[in-house]
XYZ file of C-alpha atoms in Angstrom:
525
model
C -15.348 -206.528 -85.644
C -16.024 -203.113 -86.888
C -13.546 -201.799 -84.026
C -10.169 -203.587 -85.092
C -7.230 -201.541 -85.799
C -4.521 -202.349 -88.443
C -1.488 -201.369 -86.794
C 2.024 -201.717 -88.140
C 4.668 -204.479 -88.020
C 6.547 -202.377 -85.195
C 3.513 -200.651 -83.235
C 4.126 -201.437 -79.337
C 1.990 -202.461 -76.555
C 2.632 -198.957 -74.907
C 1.259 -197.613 -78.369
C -2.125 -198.527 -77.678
C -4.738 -196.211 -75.626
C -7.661 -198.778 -74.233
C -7.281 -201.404 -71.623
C -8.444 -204.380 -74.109
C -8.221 -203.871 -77.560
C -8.788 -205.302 -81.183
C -5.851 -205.013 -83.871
C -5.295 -206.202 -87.549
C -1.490 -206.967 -87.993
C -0.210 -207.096 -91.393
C 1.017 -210.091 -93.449
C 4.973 -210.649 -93.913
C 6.483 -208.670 -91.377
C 10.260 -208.594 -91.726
C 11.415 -210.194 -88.386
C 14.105 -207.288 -87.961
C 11.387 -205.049 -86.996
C 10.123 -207.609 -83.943
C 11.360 -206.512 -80.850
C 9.656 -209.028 -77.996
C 10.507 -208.913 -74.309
C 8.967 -211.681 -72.451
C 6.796 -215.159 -72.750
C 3.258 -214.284 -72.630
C 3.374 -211.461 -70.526
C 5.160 -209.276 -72.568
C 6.451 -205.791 -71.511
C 4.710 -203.302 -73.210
C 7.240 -202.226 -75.269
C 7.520 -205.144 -77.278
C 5.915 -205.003 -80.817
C 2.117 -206.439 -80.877
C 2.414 -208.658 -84.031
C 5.735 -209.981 -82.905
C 4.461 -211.142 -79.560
C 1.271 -212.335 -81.202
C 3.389 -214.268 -83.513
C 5.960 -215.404 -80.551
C 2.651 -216.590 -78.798
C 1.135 -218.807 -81.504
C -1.878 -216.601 -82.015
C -1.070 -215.787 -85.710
C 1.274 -216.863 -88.415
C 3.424 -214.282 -90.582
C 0.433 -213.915 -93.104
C -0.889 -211.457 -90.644
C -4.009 -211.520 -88.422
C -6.241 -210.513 -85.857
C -5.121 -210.644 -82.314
C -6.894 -209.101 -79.239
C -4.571 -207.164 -76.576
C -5.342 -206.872 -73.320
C -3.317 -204.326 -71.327
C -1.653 -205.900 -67.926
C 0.520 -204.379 -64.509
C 4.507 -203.970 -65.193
C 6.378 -206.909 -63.598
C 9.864 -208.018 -62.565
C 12.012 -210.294 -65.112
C 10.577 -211.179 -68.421
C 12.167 -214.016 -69.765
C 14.164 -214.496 -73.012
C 12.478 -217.756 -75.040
C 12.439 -218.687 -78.420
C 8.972 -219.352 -79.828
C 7.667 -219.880 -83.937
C 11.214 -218.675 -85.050
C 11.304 -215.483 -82.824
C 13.498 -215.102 -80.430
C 12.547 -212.694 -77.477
C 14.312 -210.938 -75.083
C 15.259 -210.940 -70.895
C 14.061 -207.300 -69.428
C 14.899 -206.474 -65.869
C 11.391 -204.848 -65.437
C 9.038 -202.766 -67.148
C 6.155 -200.219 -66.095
C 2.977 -202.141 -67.947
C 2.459 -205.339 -69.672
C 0.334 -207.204 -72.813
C -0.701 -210.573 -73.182
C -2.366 -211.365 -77.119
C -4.997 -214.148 -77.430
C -7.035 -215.570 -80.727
C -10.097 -213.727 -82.272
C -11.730 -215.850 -83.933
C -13.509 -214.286 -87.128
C -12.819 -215.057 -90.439
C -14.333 -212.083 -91.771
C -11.352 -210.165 -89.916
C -8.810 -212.422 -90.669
C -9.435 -211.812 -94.823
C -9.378 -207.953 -93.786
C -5.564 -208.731 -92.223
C -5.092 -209.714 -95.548
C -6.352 -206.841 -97.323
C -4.900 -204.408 -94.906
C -1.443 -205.566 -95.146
C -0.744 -205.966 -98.667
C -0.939 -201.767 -98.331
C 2.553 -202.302 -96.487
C 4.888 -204.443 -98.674
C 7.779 -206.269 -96.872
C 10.729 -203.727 -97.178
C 12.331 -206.729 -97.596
C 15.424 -206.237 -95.480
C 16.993 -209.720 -94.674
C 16.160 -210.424 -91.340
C 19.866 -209.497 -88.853
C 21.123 -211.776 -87.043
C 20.466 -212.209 -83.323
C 23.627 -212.608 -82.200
C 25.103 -209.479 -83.700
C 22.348 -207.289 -81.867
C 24.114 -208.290 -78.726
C 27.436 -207.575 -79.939
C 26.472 -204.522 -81.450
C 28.063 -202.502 -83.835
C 31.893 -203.628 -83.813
C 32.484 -200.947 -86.609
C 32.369 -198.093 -83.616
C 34.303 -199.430 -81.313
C 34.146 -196.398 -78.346
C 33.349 -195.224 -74.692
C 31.257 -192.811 -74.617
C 30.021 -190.662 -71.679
C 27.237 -188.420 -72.672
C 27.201 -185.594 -70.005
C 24.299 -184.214 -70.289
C 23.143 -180.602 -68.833
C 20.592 -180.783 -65.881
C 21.073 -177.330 -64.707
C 17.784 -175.043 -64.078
C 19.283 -173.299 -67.674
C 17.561 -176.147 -69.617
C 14.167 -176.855 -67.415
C 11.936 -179.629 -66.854
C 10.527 -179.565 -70.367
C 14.148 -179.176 -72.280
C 15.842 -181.424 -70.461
C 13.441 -184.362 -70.970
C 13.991 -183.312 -74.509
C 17.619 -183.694 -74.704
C 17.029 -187.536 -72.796
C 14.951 -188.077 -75.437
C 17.835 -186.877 -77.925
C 20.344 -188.607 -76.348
C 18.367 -192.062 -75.993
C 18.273 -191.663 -80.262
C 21.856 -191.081 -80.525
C 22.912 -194.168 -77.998
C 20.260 -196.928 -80.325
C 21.842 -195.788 -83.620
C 25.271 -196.084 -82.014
C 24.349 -199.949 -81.663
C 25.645 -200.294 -78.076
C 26.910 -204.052 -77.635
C 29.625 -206.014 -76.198
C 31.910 -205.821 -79.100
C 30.614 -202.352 -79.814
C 29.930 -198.971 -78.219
C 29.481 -198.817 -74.659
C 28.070 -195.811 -73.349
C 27.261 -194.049 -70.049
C 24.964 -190.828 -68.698
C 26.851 -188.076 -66.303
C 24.212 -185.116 -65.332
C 25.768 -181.683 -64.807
C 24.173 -179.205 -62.174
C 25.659 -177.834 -59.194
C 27.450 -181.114 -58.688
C 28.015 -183.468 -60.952
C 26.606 -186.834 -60.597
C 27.475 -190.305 -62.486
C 24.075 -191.339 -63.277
C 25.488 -194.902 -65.019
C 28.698 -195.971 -66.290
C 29.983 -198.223 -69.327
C 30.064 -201.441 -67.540
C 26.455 -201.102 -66.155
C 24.805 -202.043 -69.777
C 25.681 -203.228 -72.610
C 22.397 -203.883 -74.755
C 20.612 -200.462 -76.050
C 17.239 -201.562 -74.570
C 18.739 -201.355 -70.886
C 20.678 -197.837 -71.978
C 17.470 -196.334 -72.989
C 15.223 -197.490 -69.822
C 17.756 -195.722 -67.516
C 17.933 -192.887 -69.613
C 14.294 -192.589 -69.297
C 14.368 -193.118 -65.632
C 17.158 -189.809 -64.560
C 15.663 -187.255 -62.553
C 16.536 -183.545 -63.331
C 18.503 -182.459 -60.913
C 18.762 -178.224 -61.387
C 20.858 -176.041 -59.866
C 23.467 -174.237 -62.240
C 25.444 -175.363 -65.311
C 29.111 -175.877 -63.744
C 29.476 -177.954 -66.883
C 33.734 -176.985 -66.561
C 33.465 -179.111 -63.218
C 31.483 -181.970 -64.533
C 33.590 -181.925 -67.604
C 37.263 -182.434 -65.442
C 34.994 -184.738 -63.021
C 34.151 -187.226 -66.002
C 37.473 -187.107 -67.579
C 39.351 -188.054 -64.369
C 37.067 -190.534 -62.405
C 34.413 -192.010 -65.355
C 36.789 -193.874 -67.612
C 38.559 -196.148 -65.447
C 39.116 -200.150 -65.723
C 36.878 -200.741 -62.657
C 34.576 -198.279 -63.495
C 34.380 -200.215 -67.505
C 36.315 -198.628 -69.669
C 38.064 -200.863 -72.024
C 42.553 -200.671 -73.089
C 43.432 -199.413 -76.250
C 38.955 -197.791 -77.428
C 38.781 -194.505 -78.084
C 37.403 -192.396 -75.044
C 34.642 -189.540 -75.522
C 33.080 -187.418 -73.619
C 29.587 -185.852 -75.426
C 29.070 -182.545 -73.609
C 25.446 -181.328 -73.968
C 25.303 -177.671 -73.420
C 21.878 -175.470 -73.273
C 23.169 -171.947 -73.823
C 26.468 -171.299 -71.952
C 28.396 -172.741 -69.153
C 28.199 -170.892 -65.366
C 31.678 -171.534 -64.957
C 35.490 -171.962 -65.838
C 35.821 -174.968 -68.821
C 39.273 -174.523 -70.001
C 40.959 -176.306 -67.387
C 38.721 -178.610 -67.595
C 39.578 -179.019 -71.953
C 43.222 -179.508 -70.883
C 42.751 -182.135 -68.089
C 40.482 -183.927 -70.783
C 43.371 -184.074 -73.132
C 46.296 -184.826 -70.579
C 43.642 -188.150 -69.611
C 43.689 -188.912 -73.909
C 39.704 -188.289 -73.809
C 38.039 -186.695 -76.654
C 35.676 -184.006 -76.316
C 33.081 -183.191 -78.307
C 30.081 -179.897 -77.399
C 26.598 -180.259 -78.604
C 25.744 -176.307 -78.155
C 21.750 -176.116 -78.293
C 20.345 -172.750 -78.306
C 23.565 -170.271 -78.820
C 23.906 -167.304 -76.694
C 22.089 -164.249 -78.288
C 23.536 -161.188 -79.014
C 21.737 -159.651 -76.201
C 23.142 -162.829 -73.582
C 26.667 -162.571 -74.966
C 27.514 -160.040 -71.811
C 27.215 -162.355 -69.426
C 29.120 -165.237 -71.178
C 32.376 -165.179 -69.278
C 34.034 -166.524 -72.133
C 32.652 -166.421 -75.599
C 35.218 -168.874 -77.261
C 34.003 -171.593 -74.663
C 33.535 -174.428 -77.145
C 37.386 -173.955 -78.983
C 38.568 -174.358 -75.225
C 37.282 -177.309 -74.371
C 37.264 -179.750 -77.300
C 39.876 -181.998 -78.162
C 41.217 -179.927 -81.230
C 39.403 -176.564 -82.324
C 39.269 -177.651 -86.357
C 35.619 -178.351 -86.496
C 35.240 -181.405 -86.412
C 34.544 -181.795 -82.606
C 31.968 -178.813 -82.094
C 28.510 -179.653 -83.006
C 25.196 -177.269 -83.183
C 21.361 -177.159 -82.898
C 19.319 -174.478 -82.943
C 16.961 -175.739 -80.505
C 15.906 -179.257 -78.695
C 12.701 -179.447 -80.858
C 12.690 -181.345 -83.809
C 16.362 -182.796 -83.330
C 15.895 -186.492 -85.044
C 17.724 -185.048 -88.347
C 20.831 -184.245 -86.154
C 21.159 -187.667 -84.698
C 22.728 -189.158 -87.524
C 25.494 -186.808 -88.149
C 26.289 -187.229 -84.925
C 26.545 -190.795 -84.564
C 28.744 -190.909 -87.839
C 31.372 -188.290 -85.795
C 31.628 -190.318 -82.892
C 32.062 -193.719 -84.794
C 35.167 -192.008 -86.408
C 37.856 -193.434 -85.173
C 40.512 -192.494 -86.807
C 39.514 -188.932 -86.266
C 39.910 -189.214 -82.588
C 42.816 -187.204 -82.340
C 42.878 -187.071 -78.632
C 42.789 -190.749 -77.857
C 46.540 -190.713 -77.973
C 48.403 -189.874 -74.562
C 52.443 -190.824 -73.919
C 50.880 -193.802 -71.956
C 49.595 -195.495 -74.675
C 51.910 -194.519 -78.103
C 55.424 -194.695 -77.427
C 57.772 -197.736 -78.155
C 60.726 -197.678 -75.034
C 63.842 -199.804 -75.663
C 65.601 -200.132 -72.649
C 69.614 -201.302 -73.305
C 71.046 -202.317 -70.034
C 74.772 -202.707 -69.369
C 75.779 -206.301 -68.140
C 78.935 -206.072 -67.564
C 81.077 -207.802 -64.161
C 81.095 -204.081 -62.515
C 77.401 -204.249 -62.008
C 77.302 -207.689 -60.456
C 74.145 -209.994 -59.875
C 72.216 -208.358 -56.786
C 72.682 -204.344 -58.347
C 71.992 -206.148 -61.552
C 68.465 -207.010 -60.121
C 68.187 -203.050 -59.009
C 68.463 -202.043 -62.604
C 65.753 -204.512 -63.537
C 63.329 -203.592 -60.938
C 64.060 -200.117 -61.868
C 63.184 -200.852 -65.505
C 59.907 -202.758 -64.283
C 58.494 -199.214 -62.244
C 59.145 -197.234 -65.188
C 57.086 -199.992 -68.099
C 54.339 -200.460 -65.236
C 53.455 -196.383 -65.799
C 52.174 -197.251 -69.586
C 49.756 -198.808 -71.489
C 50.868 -202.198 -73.257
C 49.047 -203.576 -76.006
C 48.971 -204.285 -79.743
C 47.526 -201.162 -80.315
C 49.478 -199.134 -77.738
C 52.856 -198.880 -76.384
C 55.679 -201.348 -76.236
C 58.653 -202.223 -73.940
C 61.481 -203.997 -75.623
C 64.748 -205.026 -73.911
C 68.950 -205.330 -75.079
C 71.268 -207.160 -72.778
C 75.014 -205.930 -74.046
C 78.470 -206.558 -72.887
C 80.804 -206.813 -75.184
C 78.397 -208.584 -77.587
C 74.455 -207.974 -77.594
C 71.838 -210.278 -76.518
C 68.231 -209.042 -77.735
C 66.014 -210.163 -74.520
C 62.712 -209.459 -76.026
C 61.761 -207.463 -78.880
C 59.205 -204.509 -79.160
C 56.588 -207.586 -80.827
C 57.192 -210.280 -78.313
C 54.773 -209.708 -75.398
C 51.678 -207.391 -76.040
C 50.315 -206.713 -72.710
C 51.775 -205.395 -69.281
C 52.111 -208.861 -67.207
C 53.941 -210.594 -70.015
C 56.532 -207.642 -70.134
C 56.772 -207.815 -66.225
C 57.229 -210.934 -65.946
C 59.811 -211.231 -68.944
C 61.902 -208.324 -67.034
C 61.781 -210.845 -64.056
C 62.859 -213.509 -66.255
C 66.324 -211.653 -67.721
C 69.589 -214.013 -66.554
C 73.135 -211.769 -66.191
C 75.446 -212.212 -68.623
C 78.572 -210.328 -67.239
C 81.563 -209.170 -69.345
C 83.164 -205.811 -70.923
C 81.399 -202.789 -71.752
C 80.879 -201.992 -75.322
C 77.780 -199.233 -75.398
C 78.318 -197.620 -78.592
C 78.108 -200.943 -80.526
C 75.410 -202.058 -78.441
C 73.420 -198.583 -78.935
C 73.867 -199.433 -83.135
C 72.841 -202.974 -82.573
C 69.596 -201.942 -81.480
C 69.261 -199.260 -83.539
C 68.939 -201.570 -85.914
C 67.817 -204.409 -85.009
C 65.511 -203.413 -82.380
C 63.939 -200.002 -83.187
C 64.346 -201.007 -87.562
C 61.319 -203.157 -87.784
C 59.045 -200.431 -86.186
C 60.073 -197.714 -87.504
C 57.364 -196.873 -89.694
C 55.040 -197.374 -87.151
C 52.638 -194.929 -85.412
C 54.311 -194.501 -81.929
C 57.173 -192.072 -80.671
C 60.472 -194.282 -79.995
C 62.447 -193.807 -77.131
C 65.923 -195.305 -75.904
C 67.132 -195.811 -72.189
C 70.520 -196.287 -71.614
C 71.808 -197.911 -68.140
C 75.407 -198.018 -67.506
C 77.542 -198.437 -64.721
C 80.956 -197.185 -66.429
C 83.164 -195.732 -69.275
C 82.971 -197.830 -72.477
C 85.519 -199.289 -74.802
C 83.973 -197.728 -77.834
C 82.828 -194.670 -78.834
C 79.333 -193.601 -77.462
C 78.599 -189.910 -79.711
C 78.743 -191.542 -83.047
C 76.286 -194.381 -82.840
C 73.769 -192.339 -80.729
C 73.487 -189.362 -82.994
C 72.589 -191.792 -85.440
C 70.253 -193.148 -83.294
C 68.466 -190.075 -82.928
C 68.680 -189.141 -86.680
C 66.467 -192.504 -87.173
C 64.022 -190.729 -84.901
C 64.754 -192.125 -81.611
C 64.700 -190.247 -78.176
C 67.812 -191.195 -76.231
C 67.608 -190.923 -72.550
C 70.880 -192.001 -70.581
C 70.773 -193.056 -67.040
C 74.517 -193.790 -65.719
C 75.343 -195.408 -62.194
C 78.557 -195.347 -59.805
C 81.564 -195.055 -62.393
C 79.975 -193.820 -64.977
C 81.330 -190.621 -66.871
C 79.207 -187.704 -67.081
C 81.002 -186.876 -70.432
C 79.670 -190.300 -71.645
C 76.213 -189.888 -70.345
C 75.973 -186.404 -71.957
C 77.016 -187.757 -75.591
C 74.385 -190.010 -75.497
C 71.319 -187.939 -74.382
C 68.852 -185.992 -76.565
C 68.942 -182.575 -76.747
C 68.271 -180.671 -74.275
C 71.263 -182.737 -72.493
C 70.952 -181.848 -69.310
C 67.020 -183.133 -69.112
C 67.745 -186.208 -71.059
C 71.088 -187.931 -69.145
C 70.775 -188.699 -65.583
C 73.250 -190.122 -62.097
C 73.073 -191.568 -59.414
C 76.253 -192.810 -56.929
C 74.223 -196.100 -56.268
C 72.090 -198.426 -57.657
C 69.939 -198.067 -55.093
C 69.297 -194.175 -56.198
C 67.855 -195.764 -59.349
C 64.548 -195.802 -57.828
C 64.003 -192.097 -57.403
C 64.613 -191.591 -60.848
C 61.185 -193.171 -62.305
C 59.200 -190.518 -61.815
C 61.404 -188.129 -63.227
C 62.095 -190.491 -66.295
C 58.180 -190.719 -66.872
C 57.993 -187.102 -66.637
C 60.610 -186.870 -69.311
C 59.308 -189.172 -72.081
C 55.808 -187.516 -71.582
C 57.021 -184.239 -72.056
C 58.707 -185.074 -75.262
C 55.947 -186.511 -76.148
C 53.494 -183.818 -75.705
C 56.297 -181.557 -77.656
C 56.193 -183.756 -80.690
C 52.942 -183.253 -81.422
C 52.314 -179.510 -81.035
C-alpha cells in the first residue's frame, strides 16, 4: 500500500510510467475535468479517476483504484455510466482498464489526500455544448503551419504542439469553430480540412499524427494555395463565417507573399502571421522583402500580425491569440462584393418586349444573382416589375438564400403596358432600397429597358444615387443611348450598357459582375 500515488482529478492514463500501477484519486472531483473515452478499456488519454468512477470502482469521495496499462485499439465506445458520460474515439495508441483495491487503510488515505485539493467548484458544463462548441467564435480557420527544413524536427513538433493549444481553447464544435492543418514546404499539402472534424479531441490526434515534411518555406505559395482551394463548400467551409487563414512563420519566407496577400483578400479570407523567431540584424540581407508581414495580412493596422520570440515556452501566447481570431467583428476581410451588396434589378414590362424576350431578360437577371452570395447575413437580390405603374416582385427581405431568389425570378408573370422608367426608378428608390438603407451592404440598381420613356429618366436617378445607390443601365433594341447614359453612375460610359437583341443580353453578365465588384472594391479603399 506504501506504493499508491495520489494523482489529480485530470491525470491521464498516458500520464503514468509502469505497466500496473497503484493510485489515490481525490474526493469531489468536478465532473468538467473528466474526460473518458471508452467502456472499460479506456484510451489512455482519458482521466484515471473519471474512468475509475465511469467503471464503478469508486464513488466521487475519492479512492484507490489499480491501473493496469493495455495495447491501443480500434473504436472505443461512447456510454454513460454513474452519471459520466464518456466519449466515441476512432483509435488510440495504448489503453487502461481500473479495477478495486481493496484496503481500507488506503481508502481513509484517499480521503486525507484529497481534501489538499478542494473542488474549484466550477458547475459541471453541459455535455451537449462540448459538442457544439463555442458558438461565440463562429470561424474557419486554416492554420498553415511551416514544415520547411527552416524550422526542424525539434521546432516544428513545437509549433504542433502550439497549434494543438490554440485549436482546444478555440472550442472547435458544430456550432462553433471549425478548423483545419495546411503544411508549407516545397509544396504545399492539405493535411485536413474543416469538414474532416468537428470535436477538439479528433483535431488534436491528427495534429499529433503530421509528418514534417522539409524542403523550403514557399509559405507565398501555400498561402495563395489555401486561400483559393481550402475554403470551399465541398471542401467544409460554411456561407456567411468568417474565413482565416493562421500563417505560422519560423524566420522569413523563401519566396514571393504579396501576391499571395492580395489573392487572400480578392477570396474575402483573413490573414493573420504568427512570426516566431524574427530575422536578425545579421539575416535581414537575405530577406527578399523585409515588410513581408504588412503584405500579406488582411489590413496592416496591427491587429492581424502576431509575434513570439521563440517556440519555447509559448502557452502565455495562446490566449491572446484565440481572443483575435474569435473577433468577429474585426474581420475586416471577410467582406468580398459576393457577399455585401444589395442588387435591385427594375425590369421594363412593357408590350415592346413581348413574352419570349421577356423570358431573355429574366434568365439574364438569374446568371448575374447566381455569381453572389445570398443570405441573411450577405447579399440580396430584390426585383421591380414597371410599366406604366410598378409592381414590387419581391423585396430585398423576401427570400434569403440563392434557390428561393432563382426560383422567384422563374416565377415573375409579364405584365405588358407603357414605359414609365423615371417613376418606376423613384418607386423603388423608395420603396425598395428605403427600408435598407441603413444597412451594412453597398446598394446597387440595374436598369433593363427596351425603349425611350414617357417620363423623365435624369431627375429620379440622380436622386437615386444621392441616396447612395449605384445605378447601372442595361438598354435593349430601341433603347436611346441618351436615356441609358442619364441613368448610369459616373463614370457613364462603364456603368450604361447595349445590346441590338435580347439575345446579346447574355454576354453582358460577366461584364456586369465585373462592374459591381469593381465599385465595390473602390468604396472601400
Amino acid at each position: 500500500s506504501s506504493a499508491s500515488t495520489a494523482i489529480m482529478c485530470f491525470t491521464r492514463g498516458l500520464d503514468l510510467r509502469k505497466n500496473t500501477e497503484d493510485v489515490i484519486c481525490p474526493a469531489n472531483c468536478p465532473a468538467w475535468q473528466f474526460y473518458v473515452f471508452g467502456d472499460g478499456v479506456y484510451a489512455s488519454l482519458s482521466s484515471i479517476c473519471g474512468a475509475a468512477i465511469h467503471r464503478g470502482v469508486i464513488t466521487n469521495t475519492g479512492g484507490a483504484v489499480r491501473v493496469q496499462t493495455l495495447p491501443g485499439q480500434e473504436s472505443y465506445p461512447a456510454v454513460n455510466a454513474n452519471g459520466i458520460q464518456s466519449q466515441a474515439l476512432s483509435r488510440w495508441a495504448s489503453s487502461f482498464s481500473v479495477t478495486r483495491i481493496k484496503n481500507t487503510a488506503l481508502e481513509a488515505v484517499g480521503r486525507s489526500v484529497s481534501t489538499a485539493r478542494p473542488s474549484t467548484g466550477k458547475r459541471p458544463k453541459k455535455l451537449l455544448d462540448k459538442k457544439a462548441g463555442n458558438k461565440d467564435c463562429k470561424a474557419d480557420i486554416a492554420f498553415l503551419i511551416d514544415g520547411s527544413y527552416n524550422i526542424g524536427h525539434r521546432r516544428f513538433n513545437l509549433q504542433k504542439n502550439f497549434v494543438g493549444k490554440v485549436a482546444v481553447m478555440l472550442g472547435i464544435g458544430t456550432e462553433g469553430p471549425h478548423v483545419g492543418v495546411v503544411q508549407a514546404s516545397e509544396h504545399p499539402k492539405i493535411e485536413f480540412y474543416l469538414k474532416n472534424f468537428t470535436a477538439a479531441k479528433d483535431v488534436l490526434f491528427a495534429i499529433k499524427e503530421l509528418g514534417f515534411r522539409g524542403g523550403n518555406s514557399n509559405t507565398g505559395k501555400a498561402l495563395k494555395h489555401t486561400a483559393q482551394k481550402f475554403f470551399s463548400l465541398e471542401n467544409g467551409a460554411r456561407k456567411g463565417i468568417p474565413k482565416i487563414i493562421v500563417v505560422f512563420l519560423d524566420g522569413w519566407p523563401s519566396d514571393d507573399i504579396e501576391e499571395a496577400g492580395i489573392v487572400a483578400r480578392e477570396f474575402g479570407v483573413n490573414v493573420f502571421i504568427v512570426s516566431v523567431a524574427k530575422p536578425t540584424t545579421e539575416e535581414l540581407g537575405m530577406v527578399q522583402d523585409i515588410g513581408f508581414v504588412d503584405k500579406a495580412v488582411c489590413r496592416n493596422n496591427g491587429f492581424f500580425s502576431y509575434q513570439m520570440p521563440t517556440w519555447f515556452g509559448t502557452t502565455k501566447y495562446v490566449k491572446p491569440l484565440v481572443q483575435k481570431l474569435c473577433s468577429h467583428e474585426q474581420m475586416l476581410c471577410s467582406k468580398t462584393c459576393y457577399n455585401s451588396v444589395n442588387i435591385g434589378f427594375l425590369i421594363d414590362g412593357s408590350s415592346s418586349v413581348g413574352e419570349s424576350n421577356f423570358r431573355l431578360v429574366l434568365e439574364f437577371i438569374s446568371n448575374v444573382a447566381k455569381a453572389f452570395e445570398i443570405s441573411d447575413i450577405g447579399s440580396k437580390i430584390a426585383a421591380v416589375q414597371f410599366t406604366y405603374d410598378q409592381r414590387t416582385e419581391f423585396s430585398f427581405t423576401d427570400y434569403t438564400t440563392k434557390e428561393k431568389v432563382l426560383s422567384a425570378i422563374r416565377n415573375i408573370r409579364y405584365m405588358s403596358g407603357g414605359t414609365a422608367t423615371g417613376d418606376a426608378i423613384s418607386f423603388t428608390t423608395r420603396n425598395v432600397f428605403g427600408p435598407i438603407k441603413d444597412g451594412p451592404n453597398k446598394n446597387f440598381l440595374i436598369v433593363l429597358t427596351d425603349g425611350q420613356s414617357y417620363d423623365d429618366v435624369r431627375g429620379p436617378a440622380a436622386a437615386a444615387q444621392k441616396a447612395g445607390i449605384t445605378v447601372f443601365s442595361v438598354g435593349i433594341a430601341w433603347a436611346p443611348l441618351d436615356d441609358l447614359k442619364d441613368m448610369a453612375s459616373e463614370p457613364r460610359d462603364t456603368h450604361s450598357f447595349f445590346t441590338r437583341e435580347f439575345t446579346g443580353l447574355e454576354q453582358m453578365v460577366p461584364d456586369l459582375i465585373r462592374g459591381i465588384c469593381k465599385d465595390f472594391l473602390d468604396s472601400k479603399q
